[in-house]
């Protein structure tokens, strides 16, 4: 069975949606979750789900040797970034070319690039007056938010939206489309 690793720094709701999806379909397995935040909500979720969770420091993660060795040891073929706030260095891209997928909570190329993550993205979308936002699921290459798009899905931005209400709408899209987009990509590996 194809093995997946999820890298996450936050609450981990996308990680959980992905675990549930592949447990239900049996098409792949989440071999591990890796985090760079010792307090991240994703750690409790992993425990509850019974998925091995590994913490590495930012320096270890950027350097890559130990996390990559761990993933290789477990036969990981695809890396999913699900709210991962640490740099993916060229080592990862060399070891996993076209095998790293990220989700961005807006419609790239708008509202992307360095420093555009989490609530900052939603605040920028609201401040711009855009009538529509959405998600972008894309392959990861050397440049921030740059690789080939696998899927975009949209939702309205309402006049009375706050960062929280827009974030909630975006999360719904993420949970709906991220697992299935990963599954579709896996079928071609
Ligand atoms: C998501 O909105 C994702 O697009 C962004 O970070 C958030 C992570 O949410 N990159 P969660 O930790 O999966 O709940």
Coordinates of N, CA, C and O and ligand atoms in Angstrom, one line a residue:
X1 N 0.8 -1.2 0.0 CA 0.0 0.0 0.0 C 0.9 1.3 0.0 O 1.9 1.3 0.7
X2 N 0.5 2.3 -0.8 CA 1.2 3.5 -0.8 C 1.3 4.2 0.5 O 0.2 4.3 1.2
X3 N 2.4 4.7 0.9 CA 2.6 5.3 2.2 C 2.8 6.8 2.0 O 3.5 7.3 1.1
X4 N 2.1 7.6 2.9 CA 2.1 9.0 2.8 C 2.6 9.6 4.1 O 2.4 9.0 5.2
X5 N 3.4 10.7 4.1 CA 3.7 11.4 5.3 C 3.0 12.8 5.2 O 3.0 13.4 4.2
X6 N 2.5 13.2 6.4 CA 1.9 14.6 6.4 C 2.8 15.4 7.3 O 3.2 15.0 8.4
X7 N 3.2 16.6 6.8 CA 3.9 17.6 7.6 C 3.0 18.7 8.0 O 2.3 19.3 7.1
X8 N 2.9 19.0 9.3 CA 1.9 19.9 9.7 C 2.4 20.7 11.0 O 3.1 20.1 11.8
X9 N 2.0 22.0 11.1 CA 2.5 22.8 12.2 C 1.4 23.3 13.1 O 1.6 23.9 14.1
X10 N 0.1 23.0 12.7 CA -1.0 23.7 13.4 C -2.0 22.7 14.0 O -1.6 21.7 14.6
X11 N -3.2 23.1 13.8 CA -4.3 22.4 14.4 C -4.5 21.0 13.9 O -4.9 20.0 14.6
X12 N -4.2 20.8 12.6 CA -4.2 19.5 12.0 C -5.5 19.0 11.5 O -5.7 17.8 11.3
X13 N -6.5 19.9 11.3 CA -7.8 19.4 10.8 C -7.7 18.8 9.4 O -8.4 17.8 9.1
X14 N -6.8 19.3 8.6 CA -6.6 18.7 7.3 C -5.9 17.3 7.4 O -6.3 16.4 6.7
X15 N -5.0 17.2 8.3 CA -4.3 16.0 8.5 C -5.3 14.9 8.9 O -5.4 13.8 8.4
X16 N -6.2 15.3 9.8 CA -7.2 14.3 10.2 C -8.2 13.9 9.1 O -8.5 12.7 8.9
X17 N -8.6 14.9 8.3 CA -9.5 14.6 7.2 C -8.8 13.6 6.2 O -9.4 12.7 5.7
X18 N -7.5 13.8 6.0 CA -6.7 12.9 5.1 C -6.6 11.5 5.7 O -6.8 10.5 5.0
X19 N -6.3 11.4 7.0 CA -6.3 10.1 7.6 C -7.6 9.3 7.5 O -7.7 8.2 7.1
X20 N -8.7 10.0 7.8 CA -10.0 9.4 7.7 C -10.3 8.9 6.3 O -10.8 7.8 6.1
X21 N -10.0 9.8 5.3 CA -10.3 9.4 3.9 C -9.6 8.1 3.6 O -10.2 7.2 3.0
X22 N -8.3 8.0 3.8 CA -7.6 6.9 3.4 C -7.9 5.6 4.2 O -7.8 4.5 3.7
X23 N -8.3 5.8 5.5 CA -8.8 4.7 6.2 C -10.0 4.1 5.6 O -10.3 2.9 5.6
X24 N -10.9 5.0 5.1 CA -12.2 4.6 4.6 C -12.0 3.9 3.2 O -12.6 2.9 2.9
X25 N -11.0 4.4 2.4 CA -10.9 3.9 1.0 C -9.9 2.8 1.0 O -9.9 2.0 0.0
X26 N -8.9 2.8 1.9 CA -7.9 1.8 1.9 C -6.9 1.9 0.7 O -6.1 1.0 0.4
X27 N -6.9 3.1 0.0 CA -6.1 3.3 -1.2 C -4.6 3.6 -0.8 O -3.7 3.5 -1.6
X28 N -4.4 4.1 0.4 CA -3.1 4.5 0.9 C -3.1 4.6 2.4 O -4.2 4.5 3.0
X29 N -2.0 4.8 2.9 CA -1.9 4.8 4.4 C -1.1 6.0 4.8 O 0.0 6.3 4.2
X30 N -1.6 6.7 5.8 CA -0.7 7.8 6.4 C 0.2 7.2 7.4 O -0.2 6.7 8.5
X31 N 1.5 7.1 7.0 CA 2.5 6.3 7.8 C 2.9 7.1 9.0 O 3.2 6.6 10.0
X32 N 2.9 8.5 8.8 CA 3.3 9.3 9.9 C 2.9 10.8 9.7 O 2.7 11.2 8.6
X33 N 2.9 11.5 10.8 CA 2.7 12.9 10.8 C 4.0 13.5 11.4 O 4.5 13.0 12.4
X34 N 4.6 14.5 10.7 CA 5.8 15.1 11.2 C 5.5 16.6 11.5 O 4.8 17.2 10.8
X35 N 5.9 17.1 12.7 CA 5.7 18.5 13.0 C 6.9 19.2 13.5 O 7.9 18.5 14.0
X36 N 6.9 20.5 13.4 CA 8.0 21.3 13.9 C 7.6 22.1 15.1 O 8.3 23.0 15.6
X37 N 6.3 21.8 15.6 CA 5.8 22.6 16.8 C 5.4 21.6 17.9 O 4.5 20.9 17.7
X38 N 6.2 21.7 19.0 CA 5.9 20.8 20.1 C 4.5 20.9 20.7 O 4.0 20.0 21.3
X39 N 3.9 22.0 20.5 CA 2.5 22.2 21.1 C 1.4 22.1 20.1 O 0.3 22.4 20.4
X40 N 1.7 21.8 18.9 CA 0.7 21.8 17.8 C -0.5 20.9 18.1 O -0.3 19.7 18.6
X41 N -1.7 21.3 17.8 CA -2.9 20.5 18.0 C -2.8 19.2 17.2 O -3.4 18.2 17.6
X42 N -2.1 19.2 16.1 CA -2.0 18.0 15.3 C -1.4 16.8 16.1 O -1.7 15.7 15.8
X43 N -0.6 17.1 17.2 CA 0.0 16.0 17.9 C -1.1 15.2 18.7 O -1.1 14.0 18.6
X44 N -2.0 16.0 19.3 CA -3.1 15.3 20.0 C -4.0 14.5 19.0 O -4.5 13.4 19.3
X45 N -4.2 15.1 17.9 CA -5.1 14.5 16.9 C -4.4 13.2 16.4 O -5.1 12.1 16.3
X46 N -3.1 13.2 16.2 CA -2.4 12.0 15.8 C -2.5 10.9 16.8 O -2.7 9.7 16.5
X47 N -2.3 11.3 18.1 CA -2.5 10.3 19.2 C -3.8 9.7 19.2 O -4.0 8.5 19.2
X48 N -4.9 10.5 19.1 CA -6.2 10.0 19.1 C -6.5 9.1 17.9 O -7.2 8.1 18.0
X49 N -5.9 9.4 16.7 CA -6.1 8.6 15.5 C -5.2 7.4 15.5 O -5.3 6.5 14.6
X50 N -4.2 7.4 16.4 CA -3.2 6.3 16.4 C -2.3 6.3 15.2 O -1.9 5.3 14.7
X51 N -1.9 7.5 14.8 CA -0.9 7.7 13.7 C 0.4 8.1 14.4 O 0.4 9.1 15.1
X52 N 1.5 7.5 14.1 CA 2.8 7.9 14.7 C 3.1 9.4 14.3 O 2.9 9.8 13.2
X53 N 3.5 10.1 15.4 CA 3.8 11.5 15.2 C 5.2 11.8 15.6 O 5.6 11.4 16.7
X54 N 6.0 12.5 14.8 CA 7.4 12.8 15.1 C 7.6 14.3 15.1 O 7.2 15.0 14.2
X55 N 8.3 14.7 16.2 CA 8.7 16.1 16.3 C 10.2 16.3 15.9 O 11.0 15.5 16.4
X56 N 10.4 17.2 15.1 CA 11.8 17.6 14.8 C 11.9 19.1 14.9 O 10.9 19.8 14.7
X57 N 13.1 19.6 15.2 CA 13.3 21.1 15.3 C 13.3 21.6 13.9 O 13.5 20.9 12.9
X58 N 13.1 23.0 13.8 CA 13.1 23.6 12.5 C 14.4 23.4 11.8 O 14.5 23.2 10.6
X59 N 15.5 23.4 12.6 CA 16.9 23.2 12.0 C 17.0 21.8 11.4 O 17.5 21.6 10.3
X60 N 16.5 20.8 12.2 CA 16.6 19.4 11.7 C 15.7 19.3 10.4 O 16.1 18.6 9.5
X61 N 14.6 19.9 10.5 CA 13.7 19.8 9.3 C 14.2 20.5 8.1 O 14.2 19.9 7.0
X62 N 14.8 21.7 8.3 CA 15.4 22.4 7.1 C 16.5 21.6 6.5 O 16.7 21.4 5.3
X63 N 17.4 21.0 7.4 CA 18.5 20.3 7.0 C 18.1 19.0 6.3 O 18.7 18.6 5.3
X64 N 17.1 18.3 6.9 CA 16.4 17.3 6.1 C 16.9 15.8 6.4 O 16.1 14.9 6.2
X65 N 18.1 15.6 6.8 CA 18.7 14.2 6.8 C 17.8 13.3 7.6 O 17.4 12.2 7.1
X66 N 17.5 13.6 8.9 CA 16.8 12.7 9.7 C 15.3 12.5 9.3 O 14.9 11.4 9.2
X67 N 14.6 13.6 9.1 CA 13.2 13.3 8.6 C 13.1 12.6 7.3 O 12.3 11.7 7.1
X68 N 14.0 12.9 6.4 CA 14.0 12.2 5.1 C 14.3 10.7 5.3 O 13.7 9.8 4.7
X69 N 15.3 10.4 6.1 CA 15.7 9.0 6.4 C 14.5 8.3 7.0 O 14.2 7.1 6.6
X70 N 13.8 8.9 7.9 CA 12.7 8.3 8.6 C 11.6 8.0 7.5 O 11.0 6.9 7.5
X71 N 11.3 8.9 6.7 CA 10.3 8.7 5.7 C 10.7 7.6 4.7 O 9.8 6.7 4.4
X72 N 11.9 7.6 4.3 CA 12.4 6.5 3.4 C 12.3 5.2 4.0 O 11.9 4.2 3.4
X73 N 12.7 5.1 5.3 CA 12.6 3.9 6.0 C 11.2 3.3 6.0 O 11.0 2.1 6.1
X74 N 10.2 4.2 6.1 CA 8.8 3.7 6.1 C 8.2 3.7 4.7 O 7.0 3.5 4.6
X75 N 9.0 3.8 3.7 CA 8.5 3.6 2.3 C 7.6 4.8 1.9 O 6.7 4.6 1.0
X76 N 7.8 6.0 2.5 CA 6.9 7.1 2.1 C 7.2 7.5 0.7 O 8.3 7.7 0.3
X77 N 6.1 7.6 -0.1 CA 6.2 8.0 -1.5 C 5.7 9.4 -1.8 O 6.0 9.9 -2.9
X78 N 4.9 9.9 -0.9 CA 4.3 11.2 -1.1 C 4.3 12.0 0.2 O 3.9 11.4 1.2
X79 N 4.7 13.2 0.1 CA 4.7 14.1 1.2 C 3.6 15.1 1.1 O 3.5 15.8 0.0
X80 N 2.7 15.3 2.1 CA 1.7 16.3 2.1 C 1.9 17.4 3.1 O 2.2 17.1 4.3
X81 N 1.9 18.6 2.6 CA 2.1 19.7 3.5 C 0.7 20.2 3.9 O 0.0 20.7 3.0
X82 N 0.3 20.1 5.1 CA -1.0 20.5 5.5 C -0.9 21.5 6.7 O -0.9 21.2 7.8
X83 N -0.7 22.8 6.3 CA -0.5 23.8 7.3 C 0.9 23.7 7.9 O 1.1 23.8 9.1
X84 N 1.9 23.5 7.0 CA 3.3 23.3 7.5 C 4.0 24.6 7.3 O 4.2 25.1 6.2
X85 N 4.5 25.1 8.5 CA 5.1 26.4 8.4 C 6.6 26.3 8.6 O 7.2 26.9 9.5
X86 N 7.3 25.6 7.8 CA 8.7 25.5 7.9 C 9.2 25.3 6.4 O 8.5 24.7 5.6
X87 N 10.3 25.8 6.1 CA 10.8 25.8 4.7 C 11.1 24.4 4.2 O 11.7 23.6 4.9
X88 N 10.6 24.1 3.0 CA 10.9 22.9 2.3 C 12.2 23.2 1.5 O 12.1 24.0 0.5
X89 N 13.3 22.6 1.9 CA 14.6 22.9 1.2 C 14.8 22.1 0.0 O 14.1 21.0 -0.2
X90 N 15.7 22.4 -0.9 CA 15.9 21.7 -2.1 C 16.2 20.2 -1.9 O 15.9 19.4 -2.8
X91 N 16.8 19.8 -0.7 CA 17.0 18.4 -0.5 C 15.7 17.6 -0.6 O 15.7 16.5 -1.1
X92 N 14.6 18.1 -0.1 CA 13.3 17.4 -0.1 C 12.9 17.2 -1.6 O 12.3 16.2 -2.0
X93 N 13.1 18.3 -2.3 CA 12.6 18.3 -3.7 C 13.4 17.3 -4.6 O 12.9 16.7 -5.4
X94 N 14.7 17.2 -4.2 CA 15.6 16.3 -4.9 C 15.2 14.9 -4.6 O 15.2 14.0 -5.4
X95 N 14.9 14.6 -3.3 CA 14.5 13.2 -2.9 C 13.1 12.9 -3.3 O 12.8 11.7 -3.5
X96 N 12.2 13.9 -3.3 CA 10.8 13.6 -3.6 C 10.3 14.6 -4.8 O 9.4 15.4 -4.6
X97 N 10.9 14.4 -6.0 CA 10.5 15.3 -7.1 C 9.1 15.0 -7.5 O 8.7 13.9 -7.7
X98 N 8.3 16.1 -7.6 CA 6.8 16.0 -7.9 C 6.1 15.0 -7.0 O 5.1 14.4 -7.4
X99 N 6.6 14.9 -5.8 CA 6.0 14.0 -4.8 C 5.7 14.8 -3.5 O 5.6 14.2 -2.4
X100 N 5.6 16.1 -3.6 CA 5.3 16.9 -2.4 C 4.1 17.8 -2.8 O 4.2 18.5 -3.9
X101 N 3.0 17.8 -2.1 CA 1.8 18.5 -2.4 C 1.5 19.5 -1.2 O 1.6 19.1 0.0
X102 N 1.2 20.7 -1.6 CA 0.8 21.7 -0.6 C -0.6 22.2 -0.8 O -1.1 22.1 -1.9
X103 N -1.2 22.7 0.3 CA -2.5 23.4 0.1 C -2.3 24.8 0.6 O -1.7 25.1 1.6
X104 N -2.9 25.7 -0.2 CA -2.8 27.1 0.1 C -4.2 27.7 0.2 O -5.0 27.4 -0.7
X105 N -4.5 28.4 1.3 CA -5.9 28.8 1.5 C -6.4 30.0 0.7 O -7.1 30.9 1.3
X106 N -6.0 30.1 -0.5 CA -6.5 31.2 -1.4 C -6.2 30.8 -2.8 O -5.7 29.7 -3.1
X107 N -6.6 31.7 -3.8 CA -6.5 31.3 -5.2 C -5.2 31.9 -5.7 O -5.1 33.0 -6.2
X108 N -4.2 31.0 -5.7 CA -2.9 31.4 -6.2 C -3.0 31.7 -7.7 O -3.9 31.1 -8.4
X109 N -2.3 32.6 -8.4 CA -1.1 33.3 -7.8 C -1.4 34.4 -6.9 O -0.5 35.0 -6.3
X110 N -2.7 34.8 -6.7 CA -3.0 35.9 -5.8 C -2.8 35.4 -4.3 O -3.0 34.3 -4.0
X111 N -2.4 36.3 -3.5 CA -2.3 36.1 -2.0 C -1.4 34.9 -1.7 O -1.8 34.1 -0.8
X112 N -0.3 34.8 -2.4 CA 0.7 33.8 -2.1 C 2.0 34.4 -1.9 O 2.2 35.6 -1.8
X113 N 3.0 33.6 -1.7 CA 4.4 34.0 -1.6 C 4.8 34.1 -0.1 O 4.0 33.7 0.8
X114 N 6.1 34.5 0.1 CA 6.6 34.4 1.4 C 5.8 35.3 2.4 O 5.4 36.4 2.1
X115 N 5.6 34.8 3.6 CA 4.9 35.5 4.6 C 3.4 35.4 4.5 O 2.6 35.9 5.4
X116 N 2.9 34.8 3.4 CA 1.4 34.7 3.2 C 1.0 33.4 3.7 O 1.0 32.4 2.9
X117 N 0.5 33.3 5.0 CA 0.1 32.0 5.5 C -1.0 32.3 6.5 O -1.1 33.4 7.1
X118 N -1.8 31.2 6.8 CA -2.8 31.3 7.9 C -3.7 32.5 7.7 O -4.1 32.9 6.6
X119 N -4.0 33.1 8.9 CA -5.0 34.2 8.9 C -4.6 35.4 8.1 O -5.4 36.2 7.6
X120 N -3.3 35.6 7.9 CA -2.8 36.7 7.1 C -3.4 36.7 5.6 O -3.6 37.7 5.0
X121 N -3.5 35.4 5.1 CA -4.0 35.3 3.8 C -5.5 35.8 3.8 O -5.9 36.6 2.9
X122 N -6.3 35.3 4.7 CA -7.7 35.7 4.7 C -7.9 37.2 5.0 O -8.7 37.8 4.4
X123 N -7.0 37.8 5.8 CA -7.1 39.2 6.1 C -6.8 40.0 4.8 O -7.4 41.0 4.5
X124 N -5.8 39.5 4.0 CA -5.4 40.2 2.8 C -6.5 40.1 1.8 O -6.8 41.0 1.0
X125 N -7.2 38.9 1.7 CA -8.3 38.7 0.7 C -9.4 39.7 1.1 O -9.9 40.4 0.2
X126 N -9.8 39.8 2.4 CA -10.9 40.7 2.8 C -10.5 42.1 2.5 O -11.3 42.9 1.9
X127 N -9.3 42.5 2.8 CA -8.8 43.9 2.6 C -8.8 44.3 1.1 O -9.0 45.4 0.8
X128 N -8.6 43.3 0.3 CA -8.5 43.6 -1.2 C -9.9 43.8 -1.8 O -10.0 44.3 -2.9
X129 N -11.0 43.4 -1.1 CA -12.3 43.6 -1.6 C -12.7 42.5 -2.6 O -13.7 42.6 -3.2
X130 N -11.9 41.4 -2.7 CA -12.2 40.3 -3.6 C -13.5 39.7 -3.2 O -13.9 39.7 -2.1
X131 N -14.3 39.3 -4.3 CA -15.6 38.8 -4.1 C -15.5 37.2 -3.9 O -16.5 36.6 -3.6
X132 N -14.4 36.7 -4.2 CA -14.2 35.3 -4.3 C -12.8 34.9 -3.7 O -11.9 35.6 -3.9
X133 N -12.8 33.8 -2.9 CA -11.6 33.2 -2.5 C -11.6 31.7 -2.8 O -12.5 31.3 -3.5
X134 N -10.7 31.0 -2.2 CA -10.8 29.5 -2.4 C -9.5 28.8 -2.0 O -8.8 29.3 -1.1
X135 N -9.2 27.7 -2.6 CA -8.1 26.9 -2.2 C -7.3 26.6 -3.4 O -7.9 26.4 -4.5
X136 N -6.0 26.4 -3.2 CA -5.1 25.9 -4.3 C -4.3 24.7 -3.8 O -3.6 24.9 -2.8
X137 N -4.5 23.6 -4.5 CA -3.7 22.4 -4.1 C -2.6 22.3 -5.2 O -3.0 22.2 -6.4
X138 N -1.4 22.3 -4.8 CA -0.3 22.3 -5.9 C 0.9 21.5 -5.5 O 1.2 21.3 -4.3
X139 N 1.7 21.2 -6.5 CA 3.0 20.5 -6.3 C 3.9 21.6 -5.8 O 3.8 22.7 -6.0
X140 N 4.9 21.1 -5.0 CA 5.9 22.0 -4.4 C 7.2 21.9 -5.2 O 7.7 20.9 -5.5
X141 N 7.7 23.1 -5.6 CA 9.0 23.2 -6.2 C 9.8 24.2 -5.4 O 9.4 24.5 -4.3
X142 N 10.9 24.7 -6.0 CA 11.9 25.5 -5.2 C 11.3 26.8 -4.8 O 11.8 27.4 -3.8
X143 N 10.3 27.3 -5.5 CA 9.8 28.6 -5.2 C 8.5 28.5 -4.4 O 7.6 27.7 -4.6
X144 N 8.3 29.5 -3.4 CA 7.1 29.5 -2.6 C 5.8 29.5 -3.4 O 5.7 30.4 -4.4
X145 N 4.9 28.7 -3.2 CA 3.6 28.7 -3.8 C 3.6 28.8 -5.3 O 2.8 29.5 -5.9
X146 N 4.5 28.0 -5.9 CA 4.8 28.2 -7.3 C 4.5 26.9 -8.2 O 4.1 27.1 -9.3
X147 N 4.6 25.7 -7.6 CA 4.5 24.5 -8.5 C 3.1 24.3 -9.1 O 2.2 25.0 -8.9
X148 N 3.1 23.3 -10.0 CA 1.9 23.0 -10.8 C 0.6 22.8 -10.0 O 0.7 22.1 -9.0
X149 N -0.4 23.5 -10.4 CA -1.7 23.3 -9.7 C -2.3 22.0 -10.0 O -2.4 21.6 -11.1
X150 N -2.8 21.4 -8.9 CA -3.6 20.1 -9.1 C -5.1 20.4 -9.1 O -5.9 19.8 -9.7
X151 N -5.5 21.4 -8.2 CA -6.9 21.7 -8.1 C -7.1 23.1 -7.5 O -6.3 23.5 -6.6
X152 N -8.0 23.9 -8.0 CA -8.5 25.1 -7.3 C -10.0 24.9 -7.1 O -10.7 24.4 -8.0
X153 N -10.5 25.4 -6.0 CA -11.9 25.4 -5.7 C -12.2 26.8 -5.1 O -11.4 27.3 -4.4
X154 N -13.4 27.3 -5.4 CA -13.7 28.6 -5.0 C -14.9 28.7 -4.0 O -15.7 27.8 -3.9
X155 N -14.9 29.8 -3.3 CA -16.1 30.1 -2.4 C -16.3 31.6 -2.4 O -15.3 32.3 -2.7
X156 N -17.5 32.1 -2.1 CA -17.7 33.5 -2.1 C -17.0 34.2 -0.8 O -16.8 33.5 0.2
X157 N -16.6 35.4 -1.0 CA -16.3 36.2 0.2 C -17.5 37.1 0.4 O -17.9 37.9 -0.5
X158 N -18.1 37.1 1.6 CA -19.3 37.8 1.9 C -18.9 39.2 2.4 O -17.9 39.3 3.1
X159 N -19.8 40.2 2.2 CA -19.5 41.5 2.7 C -19.2 41.6 4.2 O -18.4 42.4 4.6
X160 N -19.9 40.8 5.0 CA -19.7 40.8 6.4 C -18.7 39.8 6.9 O -18.6 39.6 8.1
X161 N -17.9 39.2 6.0 CA -16.9 38.2 6.5 C -15.8 38.8 7.4 O -15.4 39.9 7.2
X162 N -15.5 38.0 8.4 CA -14.3 38.3 9.2 C -13.3 37.3 8.8 O -13.6 36.3 8.1
X163 N -12.1 37.4 9.3 CA -11.0 36.4 9.1 C -11.6 35.0 9.5 O -11.4 34.0 8.8
X164 N -12.3 35.0 10.6 CA -12.7 33.7 11.2 C -13.8 33.0 10.3 O -13.8 31.8 10.1
X165 N -14.8 33.9 9.8 CA -15.8 33.3 9.0 C -15.3 32.8 7.7 O -15.7 31.8 7.2
X166 N -14.4 33.6 7.1 CA -13.8 33.2 5.8 C -12.9 32.0 6.0 O -13.0 31.0 5.2
X167 N -12.2 31.9 7.1 CA -11.3 30.8 7.3 C -12.1 29.5 7.5 O -11.8 28.4 7.0
X168 N -13.3 29.6 8.1 CA -14.2 28.4 8.3 C -14.7 27.9 7.0 O -14.7 26.7 6.7
X169 N -15.1 28.9 6.1 CA -15.6 28.5 4.8 C -14.4 27.8 4.0 O -14.7 26.8 3.3
X170 N -13.2 28.3 4.1 CA -12.1 27.8 3.3 C -11.8 26.4 3.9 O -11.5 25.5 3.1
X171 N -11.8 26.2 5.2 CA -11.5 24.9 5.8 C -12.5 23.9 5.3 O -12.1 22.7 5.0
X172 N -13.8 24.2 5.1 CA -14.7 23.3 4.6 C -14.3 22.8 3.2 O -14.4 21.6 2.9
X173 N -13.9 23.8 2.4 CA -13.4 23.4 1.0 C -12.2 22.5 1.1 O -12.1 21.5 0.4
X174 N -11.3 22.8 2.0 CA -10.1 22.0 2.2 C -10.4 20.6 2.5 O -9.9 19.6 1.9
X175 N -11.3 20.4 3.5 CA -11.6 19.1 4.0 C -12.3 18.3 2.9 O -12.1 17.1 2.8
X176 N -13.0 19.0 2.1 CA -13.8 18.3 1.0 C -12.9 17.9 -0.1 O -13.0 16.8 -0.7
X177 N -11.9 18.8 -0.5 CA -11.2 18.5 -1.7 C -9.7 18.0 -1.5 O -9.2 17.5 -2.5
X178 N -9.1 18.3 -0.4 CA -7.7 17.9 -0.3 C -7.5 16.4 -0.3 O -6.8 15.9 -1.1
X179 N -8.3 15.6 0.5 CA -8.1 14.1 0.5 C -8.3 13.5 -0.9 O -7.5 12.7 -1.4
X180 N -9.4 14.0 -1.6 CA -9.7 13.4 -2.9 C -8.7 13.8 -4.0 O -8.4 13.0 -4.9
X181 N -8.2 15.0 -3.9 CA -7.1 15.4 -4.8 C -5.9 14.6 -4.6 O -5.2 14.2 -5.6
X182 N -5.5 14.4 -3.4 CA -4.3 13.5 -3.1 C -4.6 12.1 -3.7 O -3.7 11.5 -4.3
X183 N -5.7 11.6 -3.4 CA -6.1 10.2 -3.9 C -5.9 10.1 -5.4 O -5.4 9.2 -5.9
X184 N -6.4 11.1 -6.1 CA -6.4 11.1 -7.5 C -4.9 11.2 -8.0 O -4.5 10.5 -8.9
X185 N -4.1 12.0 -7.4 CA -2.7 12.1 -7.8 C -2.0 10.8 -7.5 O -1.2 10.4 -8.3
X186 N -2.3 10.2 -6.4 CA -1.7 8.9 -6.0 C -1.9 7.8 -7.1 O -1.0 7.0 -7.3
X187 N -3.1 7.9 -7.7 CA -3.4 6.8 -8.7 C -2.4 6.9 -9.9 O -2.3 5.9 -10.6
X188 N -1.8 8.0 -10.1 CA -0.9 8.1 -11.3 C 0.6 7.9 -10.8 O 1.5 7.9 -11.7
X189 N 0.8 7.6 -9.6 CA 2.2 7.4 -9.2 C 2.7 5.9 -9.4 O 1.9 5.0 -9.3
Ligands
LIG1 C1 -5.1 25.5 6.2 O1 -6.0 26.6 6.0 C2 -4.1 25.4 5.1 O2 -4.6 25.8 3.9 C3 -3.1 26.4 5.6 O3 -3.0 26.2 7.0 C4 -4.3 25.7 7.4 C5 -4.1 24.5 8.2 O4 -5.2 24.1 8.9 N1 -1.8 26.2 4.9 P1 -5.3 22.8 9.8 O5 -4.1 22.8 10.7 O6 -5.2 21.6 8.8 O7 -6.5 22.8 10.6

